[in-house]
Amino acid sequence: TDAQDLLQTPGAVNRFCVSVRGWDEPGRLEQVRDAIDKAVSPLGWLEVLTWEDERKTFLNAVEAERRLNVIIMFFIVGVAALLIACFLLMMVGEKRKDIGVLSSLGASEWGIARLFLFEGMFISVLGALLGVAWGAAVAYNLNPVADWI
């Protein structure tokens, strides 16, 4: 009645909402919408919409933002992988003398390669663990972080 008074339409109904059980089943909402539309179509002035139909613009914007986030994350991960590769190449270049010493002491090429692979894996795993820990800490404290920013 308050909405009718506000809109100055006493006794009028301008919206009727229906809750659907099993809405997550494929095609269920469309099936119910079509059945209701068929039942009220003789009246001619009623429009039957689902929640998604009413908010199509917003949902399309969210989907576009999701796709953009995937693209941005692809570039971030690519740059991170490139930086790790550059770091490992620089490390090998700086340890050229150490590689020569290890070779002269009888270390095999595979043994030296394994040493650098282990070091690279250690750095990568440590970075991943720190990144996950930092990301989880920010995610669990999102509101205080947003307020601080």
Coordinates of N, CA and C in Angstrom, one line a residue:
T1 N 0.8 -1.2 0.0 CA 0.0 0.0 0.0 C 0.9 1.3 0.0
D2 N 2.0 1.2 0.7 CA 2.9 2.4 0.7 C 3.4 2.7 -0.8
A3 N 3.8 1.7 -1.5 CA 4.2 1.9 -2.9 C 3.1 2.4 -3.7
Q4 N 1.9 1.9 -3.5 CA 0.7 2.4 -4.3 C 0.4 3.8 -4.0
D5 N 0.6 4.2 -2.7 CA 0.4 5.6 -2.4 C 1.5 6.5 -3.0
L6 N 2.7 6.0 -3.0 CA 3.8 6.8 -3.5 C 3.6 7.0 -5.0
L7 N 3.2 5.9 -5.7 CA 3.0 6.0 -7.2 C 1.6 6.6 -7.6
Q8 N 0.8 6.9 -6.6 CA -0.5 7.4 -6.7 C -1.4 6.4 -7.6
T9 N -1.3 5.1 -7.3 CA -2.0 4.1 -8.1 C -2.7 3.2 -7.0
P10 N -3.7 3.6 -6.3 CA -4.3 2.8 -5.3 C -4.9 1.5 -5.9
G11 N -4.6 0.4 -5.3 CA -5.2 -0.9 -5.7 C -4.5 -1.5 -6.9
A12 N -3.5 -0.8 -7.4 CA -2.8 -1.4 -8.6 C -1.6 -2.2 -8.3
V13 N -1.3 -3.2 -9.1 CA -0.2 -4.0 -8.9 C 0.7 -3.8 -10.1
N14 N 2.0 -3.4 -9.9 CA 2.9 -3.1 -11.0 C 4.0 -4.1 -11.1
R15 N 4.1 -5.0 -10.1 CA 5.1 -6.1 -10.2 C 4.6 -7.3 -9.4
F16 N 4.9 -8.4 -10.0 CA 4.6 -9.7 -9.3 C 5.8 -10.6 -9.4
C17 N 6.3 -11.0 -8.3 CA 7.6 -11.8 -8.3 C 7.2 -13.3 -8.0
V18 N 7.9 -14.2 -8.6 CA 7.7 -15.6 -8.4 C 9.0 -16.3 -8.1
S19 N 9.1 -17.1 -7.0 CA 10.3 -17.8 -6.7 C 10.1 -19.2 -7.3
V20 N 11.2 -19.7 -7.9 CA 11.2 -20.9 -8.6 C 12.1 -21.9 -7.9
R21 N 11.5 -23.1 -7.6 CA 12.4 -24.2 -7.0 C 13.1 -24.8 -8.2
G22 N 14.3 -25.2 -7.9 CA 15.1 -25.9 -9.0 C 15.6 -24.9 -10.1
W23 N 15.8 -23.6 -9.7 CA 16.1 -22.6 -10.7 C 17.5 -22.9 -11.3
D24 N 18.3 -23.7 -10.6 CA 19.7 -23.9 -11.2 C 19.7 -25.0 -12.2
E25 N 18.6 -25.7 -12.4 CA 18.5 -26.8 -13.4 C 18.5 -26.1 -14.8
P26 N 19.3 -26.6 -15.7 CA 19.3 -26.0 -17.1 C 17.9 -25.9 -17.7
G27 N 17.5 -24.7 -18.1 CA 16.3 -24.5 -18.8 C 15.1 -24.3 -17.9
R28 N 15.2 -24.5 -16.6 CA 14.1 -24.4 -15.7 C 13.5 -23.1 -15.6
L29 N 14.3 -22.0 -15.5 CA 13.7 -20.7 -15.4 C 13.0 -20.3 -16.7
E30 N 13.6 -20.7 -17.9 CA 12.9 -20.3 -19.1 C 11.6 -21.1 -19.3
Q31 N 11.6 -22.3 -18.8 CA 10.4 -23.1 -18.8 C 9.2 -22.5 -18.0
V32 N 9.6 -22.1 -16.8 CA 8.6 -21.4 -15.9 C 8.1 -20.1 -16.5
R33 N 9.1 -19.3 -17.0 CA 8.8 -18.0 -17.6 C 7.9 -18.2 -18.8
D34 N 8.1 -19.1 -19.7 CA 7.3 -19.4 -20.8 C 5.9 -19.8 -20.4
A35 N 5.8 -20.6 -19.4 CA 4.5 -21.1 -18.9 C 3.7 -19.9 -18.4
I36 N 4.3 -19.1 -17.6 CA 3.6 -17.9 -17.0 C 3.2 -16.9 -18.2
D37 N 4.2 -16.7 -19.1 CA 3.9 -15.8 -20.2 C 2.7 -16.3 -21.1
K38 N 2.6 -17.6 -21.3 CA 1.5 -18.2 -22.0 C 0.2 -18.0 -21.3
A39 N 0.3 -18.1 -19.9 CA -1.0 -18.0 -19.1 C -1.5 -16.5 -19.1
V40 N -0.5 -15.5 -19.1 CA -1.0 -14.1 -19.0 C -1.0 -13.4 -20.3
S41 N -0.6 -14.1 -21.4 CA -0.5 -13.4 -22.7 C -1.9 -12.9 -23.2
P42 N -3.0 -13.6 -22.9 CA -4.3 -13.1 -23.3 C -4.6 -11.7 -22.7
L43 N -4.0 -11.3 -21.6 CA -4.2 -10.0 -21.0 C -3.6 -8.9 -21.9
G44 N -2.4 -9.3 -22.6 CA -1.8 -8.4 -23.5 C -0.9 -7.3 -23.0
W45 N -1.0 -6.9 -21.8 CA -0.2 -5.8 -21.3 C 0.8 -6.2 -20.2
L46 N 0.9 -7.5 -20.0 CA 1.9 -8.0 -19.0 C 3.1 -8.4 -19.7
E47 N 4.3 -8.2 -19.0 CA 5.6 -8.6 -19.5 C 6.2 -9.5 -18.5
V48 N 6.6 -10.7 -18.9 CA 7.2 -11.7 -18.0 C 8.7 -11.7 -18.2
L49 N 9.5 -11.4 -17.2 CA 10.9 -11.3 -17.3 C 11.6 -12.2 -16.1
T50 N 12.7 -12.7 -16.4 CA 13.5 -13.4 -15.3 C 14.4 -12.3 -14.8
W51 N 15.1 -12.7 -13.7 CA 16.0 -11.8 -13.0 C 17.1 -11.4 -14.0
E52 N 17.6 -12.4 -14.7 CA 18.7 -12.2 -15.7 C 18.2 -11.2 -16.8
D53 N 16.9 -11.4 -17.3 CA 16.4 -10.5 -18.3 C 16.4 -9.1 -17.9
E54 N 16.0 -8.8 -16.6 CA 15.9 -7.5 -16.1 C 17.3 -6.8 -15.9
R55 N 18.3 -7.6 -15.6 CA 19.6 -7.1 -15.3 C 20.6 -7.4 -16.4
K56 N 20.2 -7.6 -17.6 CA 21.0 -8.0 -18.7 C 22.2 -7.1 -18.9
T57 N 22.0 -5.8 -18.9 CA 23.1 -4.9 -19.1 C 24.2 -5.0 -18.0
F58 N 23.7 -5.1 -16.7 CA 24.7 -5.3 -15.6 C 25.4 -6.6 -15.7
L59 N 24.7 -7.7 -16.1 CA 25.4 -9.0 -16.2 C 26.3 -9.0 -17.3
N60 N 26.0 -8.3 -18.4 CA 26.9 -8.3 -19.6 C 28.2 -7.5 -19.2
A61 N 28.0 -6.4 -18.4 CA 29.2 -5.6 -17.9 C 30.1 -6.5 -17.0
V62 N 29.5 -7.3 -16.1 CA 30.2 -8.1 -15.2 C 31.0 -9.2 -16.0
E63 N 30.3 -9.8 -17.1 CA 31.0 -10.8 -17.9 C 32.2 -10.1 -18.7
A64 N 32.0 -8.9 -19.2 CA 33.1 -8.3 -19.9 C 34.2 -8.0 -18.9
E65 N 33.9 -7.6 -17.7 CA 35.0 -7.3 -16.7 C 35.7 -8.6 -16.3
R66 N 35.0 -9.7 -16.3 CA 35.6 -11.0 -16.0 C 36.6 -11.4 -17.1
R67 N 36.1 -11.2 -18.3 CA 37.0 -11.5 -19.5 C 38.3 -10.6 -19.5
L68 N 38.1 -9.4 -19.1 CA 39.2 -8.4 -19.1 C 40.2 -8.8 -17.9
N69 N 39.6 -9.3 -16.8 CA 40.5 -9.7 -15.7 C 41.3 -10.9 -16.1
V70 N 40.7 -11.8 -16.9 CA 41.5 -13.0 -17.4 C 42.6 -12.6 -18.3
I71 N 42.4 -11.6 -19.2 CA 43.4 -11.1 -20.1 C 44.5 -10.4 -19.3
I72 N 44.2 -9.6 -18.3 CA 45.2 -8.9 -17.5 C 46.0 -9.9 -16.7
M73 N 45.3 -10.9 -16.1 CA 46.1 -11.9 -15.4 C 47.0 -12.7 -16.3
F74 N 46.6 -13.0 -17.5 CA 47.5 -13.7 -18.5 C 48.8 -12.9 -18.7
F75 N 48.7 -11.6 -18.8 CA 49.8 -10.8 -19.0 C 50.7 -10.7 -17.8
I76 N 50.0 -10.6 -16.6 CA 50.8 -10.5 -15.3 C 51.6 -11.8 -15.1
V77 N 50.9 -13.0 -15.4 CA 51.6 -14.2 -15.2 C 52.8 -14.4 -16.2
G78 N 52.5 -13.9 -17.5 CA 53.6 -14.0 -18.5 C 54.8 -13.1 -18.1
V79 N 54.5 -11.9 -17.6 CA 55.6 -11.1 -17.2 C 56.4 -11.7 -16.0
A80 N 55.6 -12.3 -15.1 CA 56.3 -12.9 -13.9 C 57.2 -14.1 -14.4
A81 N 56.7 -14.9 -15.3 CA 57.4 -16.0 -15.8 C 58.7 -15.5 -16.6
L82 N 58.5 -14.4 -17.3 CA 59.7 -13.9 -18.0 C 60.7 -13.4 -17.1
L83 N 60.3 -12.7 -16.0 CA 61.2 -12.2 -15.0 C 62.0 -13.3 -14.3
I84 N 61.3 -14.4 -14.0 CA 61.9 -15.5 -13.3 C 63.0 -16.1 -14.3
A85 N 62.6 -16.3 -15.6 CA 63.6 -16.8 -16.5 C 64.8 -15.9 -16.6
C86 N 64.6 -14.6 -16.7 CA 65.7 -13.7 -16.8 C 66.6 -13.7 -15.5
F87 N 65.9 -13.8 -14.4 CA 66.7 -13.9 -13.1 C 67.6 -15.2 -13.1
L88 N 67.0 -16.3 -13.6 CA 67.8 -17.6 -13.6 C 68.9 -17.5 -14.6
L89 N 68.7 -16.8 -15.7 CA 69.8 -16.7 -16.7 C 70.9 -15.8 -16.2
M90 N 70.5 -14.7 -15.5 CA 71.5 -13.9 -14.9 C 72.3 -14.6 -13.8
M91 N 71.6 -15.4 -13.1 CA 72.3 -16.2 -12.0 C 73.3 -17.1 -12.6
V92 N 72.9 -17.8 -13.7 CA 73.9 -18.7 -14.4 C 75.1 -17.9 -14.9
G93 N 74.8 -16.7 -15.5 CA 75.9 -15.9 -16.1 C 76.8 -15.4 -15.0
E94 N 76.3 -15.1 -13.8 CA 77.1 -14.6 -12.7 C 77.9 -15.8 -12.1
K95 N 77.4 -17.0 -12.2 CA 78.1 -18.1 -11.6 C 78.9 -18.9 -12.5
R96 N 79.3 -18.3 -13.6 CA 80.1 -19.0 -14.6 C 81.4 -19.5 -14.0
K97 N 82.1 -18.7 -13.2 CA 83.3 -19.2 -12.5 C 83.0 -20.4 -11.6
D98 N 81.9 -20.3 -10.9 CA 81.5 -21.5 -10.0 C 81.3 -22.7 -10.8
I99 N 80.7 -22.6 -12.0 CA 80.4 -23.7 -12.9 C 81.7 -24.3 -13.3
G100 N 82.7 -23.4 -13.7 CA 84.0 -23.9 -14.1 C 84.7 -24.7 -12.9
V101 N 84.6 -24.2 -11.7 CA 85.2 -24.8 -10.6 C 84.6 -26.2 -10.3
L102 N 83.2 -26.2 -10.4 CA 82.5 -27.5 -10.2 C 82.9 -28.5 -11.3
S103 N 83.1 -28.0 -12.5 CA 83.4 -28.9 -13.6 C 84.9 -29.5 -13.4
S104 N 85.8 -28.6 -13.0 CA 87.1 -29.0 -12.8 C 87.3 -30.0 -11.6
L105 N 86.3 -29.9 -10.6 CA 86.3 -30.9 -9.5 C 85.7 -32.2 -9.9
G106 N 85.1 -32.3 -11.1 CA 84.6 -33.6 -11.6 C 83.0 -33.6 -11.6
A107 N 82.4 -32.5 -11.4 CA 80.9 -32.6 -11.4 C 80.4 -32.7 -12.8
S108 N 79.4 -33.5 -13.0 CA 78.9 -33.8 -14.3 C 78.0 -32.6 -14.8
E109 N 77.8 -32.5 -16.1 CA 76.9 -31.4 -16.6 C 75.5 -31.5 -16.0
W110 N 75.0 -32.7 -15.9 CA 73.7 -32.9 -15.4 C 73.6 -32.6 -13.9
G111 N 74.7 -32.8 -13.2 CA 74.7 -32.5 -11.7 C 74.7 -31.0 -11.6
I112 N 75.4 -30.2 -12.4 CA 75.4 -28.8 -12.3 C 74.1 -28.2 -12.7
A113 N 73.5 -28.8 -13.8 CA 72.2 -28.4 -14.3 C 71.1 -28.6 -13.2
R114 N 71.2 -29.8 -12.5 CA 70.3 -30.1 -11.4 C 70.4 -29.1 -10.3
L115 N 71.6 -28.6 -10.0 CA 71.8 -27.6 -8.9 C 71.1 -26.3 -9.3
F116 N 71.2 -25.9 -10.5 CA 70.5 -24.7 -10.9 C 69.0 -24.9 -11.0
L117 N 68.6 -26.0 -11.5 CA 67.1 -26.3 -11.5 C 66.5 -26.4 -10.1
F118 N 67.3 -26.9 -9.2 CA 66.8 -27.0 -7.8 C 66.7 -25.6 -7.2
E119 N 67.7 -24.7 -7.5 CA 67.6 -23.4 -7.0 C 66.5 -22.6 -7.6
G120 N 66.3 -22.8 -8.9 CA 65.2 -22.1 -9.6 C 63.8 -22.6 -9.1
M121 N 63.7 -23.9 -8.8 CA 62.4 -24.4 -8.3 C 62.2 -23.9 -6.9
F122 N 63.3 -23.8 -6.1 CA 63.1 -23.3 -4.7 C 62.7 -21.9 -4.7
I123 N 63.2 -21.0 -5.6 CA 62.8 -19.6 -5.7 C 61.4 -19.5 -6.1
S124 N 61.0 -20.3 -7.1 CA 59.6 -20.3 -7.6 C 58.6 -20.8 -6.6
V125 N 58.9 -21.9 -5.9 CA 58.0 -22.4 -4.9 C 57.9 -21.4 -3.8
L126 N 59.0 -20.8 -3.3 CA 59.0 -19.8 -2.3 C 58.1 -18.6 -2.7
G127 N 58.3 -18.1 -3.9 CA 57.6 -17.0 -4.4 C 56.1 -17.3 -4.5
A128 N 55.7 -18.5 -4.9 CA 54.3 -18.9 -5.0 C 53.7 -19.0 -3.6
L129 N 54.4 -19.6 -2.7 CA 53.9 -19.7 -1.3 C 53.7 -18.3 -0.7
L130 N 54.7 -17.5 -0.9 CA 54.5 -16.1 -0.3 C 53.4 -15.4 -1.0
G131 N 53.2 -15.5 -2.3 CA 52.1 -14.9 -3.1 C 50.8 -15.4 -2.6
V132 N 50.6 -16.7 -2.4 CA 49.4 -17.3 -1.9 C 49.1 -16.8 -0.5
A133 N 50.1 -16.7 0.4 CA 49.9 -16.2 1.7 C 49.5 -14.8 1.7
W134 N 50.2 -14.0 0.9 CA 49.8 -12.6 0.9 C 48.4 -12.3 0.3
G135 N 48.1 -13.1 -0.8 CA 46.8 -13.0 -1.4 C 45.7 -13.4 -0.4
A136 N 45.9 -14.5 0.3 CA 44.9 -14.9 1.3 C 44.7 -13.9 2.4
A137 N 45.9 -13.3 2.9 CA 45.8 -12.3 3.9 C 45.0 -11.1 3.5
V138 N 45.2 -10.7 2.2 CA 44.5 -9.5 1.7 C 43.0 -9.9 1.5
A139 N 42.7 -11.1 1.0 CA 41.3 -11.6 0.8 C 40.6 -11.7 2.1
Y140 N 41.2 -12.2 3.2 CA 40.5 -12.3 4.4 C 40.3 -10.9 5.1
N141 N 41.1 -10.0 4.8 CA 41.0 -8.6 5.4 C 40.7 -7.6 4.3
L142 N 39.8 -7.9 3.4 CA 39.5 -7.1 2.3 C 38.9 -5.7 2.7
N143 N 38.0 -5.7 3.6 CA 37.4 -4.5 4.0 C 38.4 -3.5 4.7
P144 N 39.2 -4.0 5.6 CA 40.2 -3.1 6.2 C 41.2 -2.6 5.2
V145 N 41.6 -3.4 4.2 CA 42.5 -3.0 3.2 C 41.9 -2.0 2.3
A146 N 40.6 -2.2 1.9 CA 39.9 -1.2 1.1 C 39.8 0.1 1.8
D147 N 39.5 0.1 3.1 CA 39.4 1.3 3.9 C 40.8 2.0 3.9
W148 N 41.8 1.3 4.1 CA 43.2 1.8 4.2 C 43.6 2.5 2.9
I149 N 43.2 1.8 1.7 CA 43.5 2.4 0.4 C 42.7 3.6 0.2

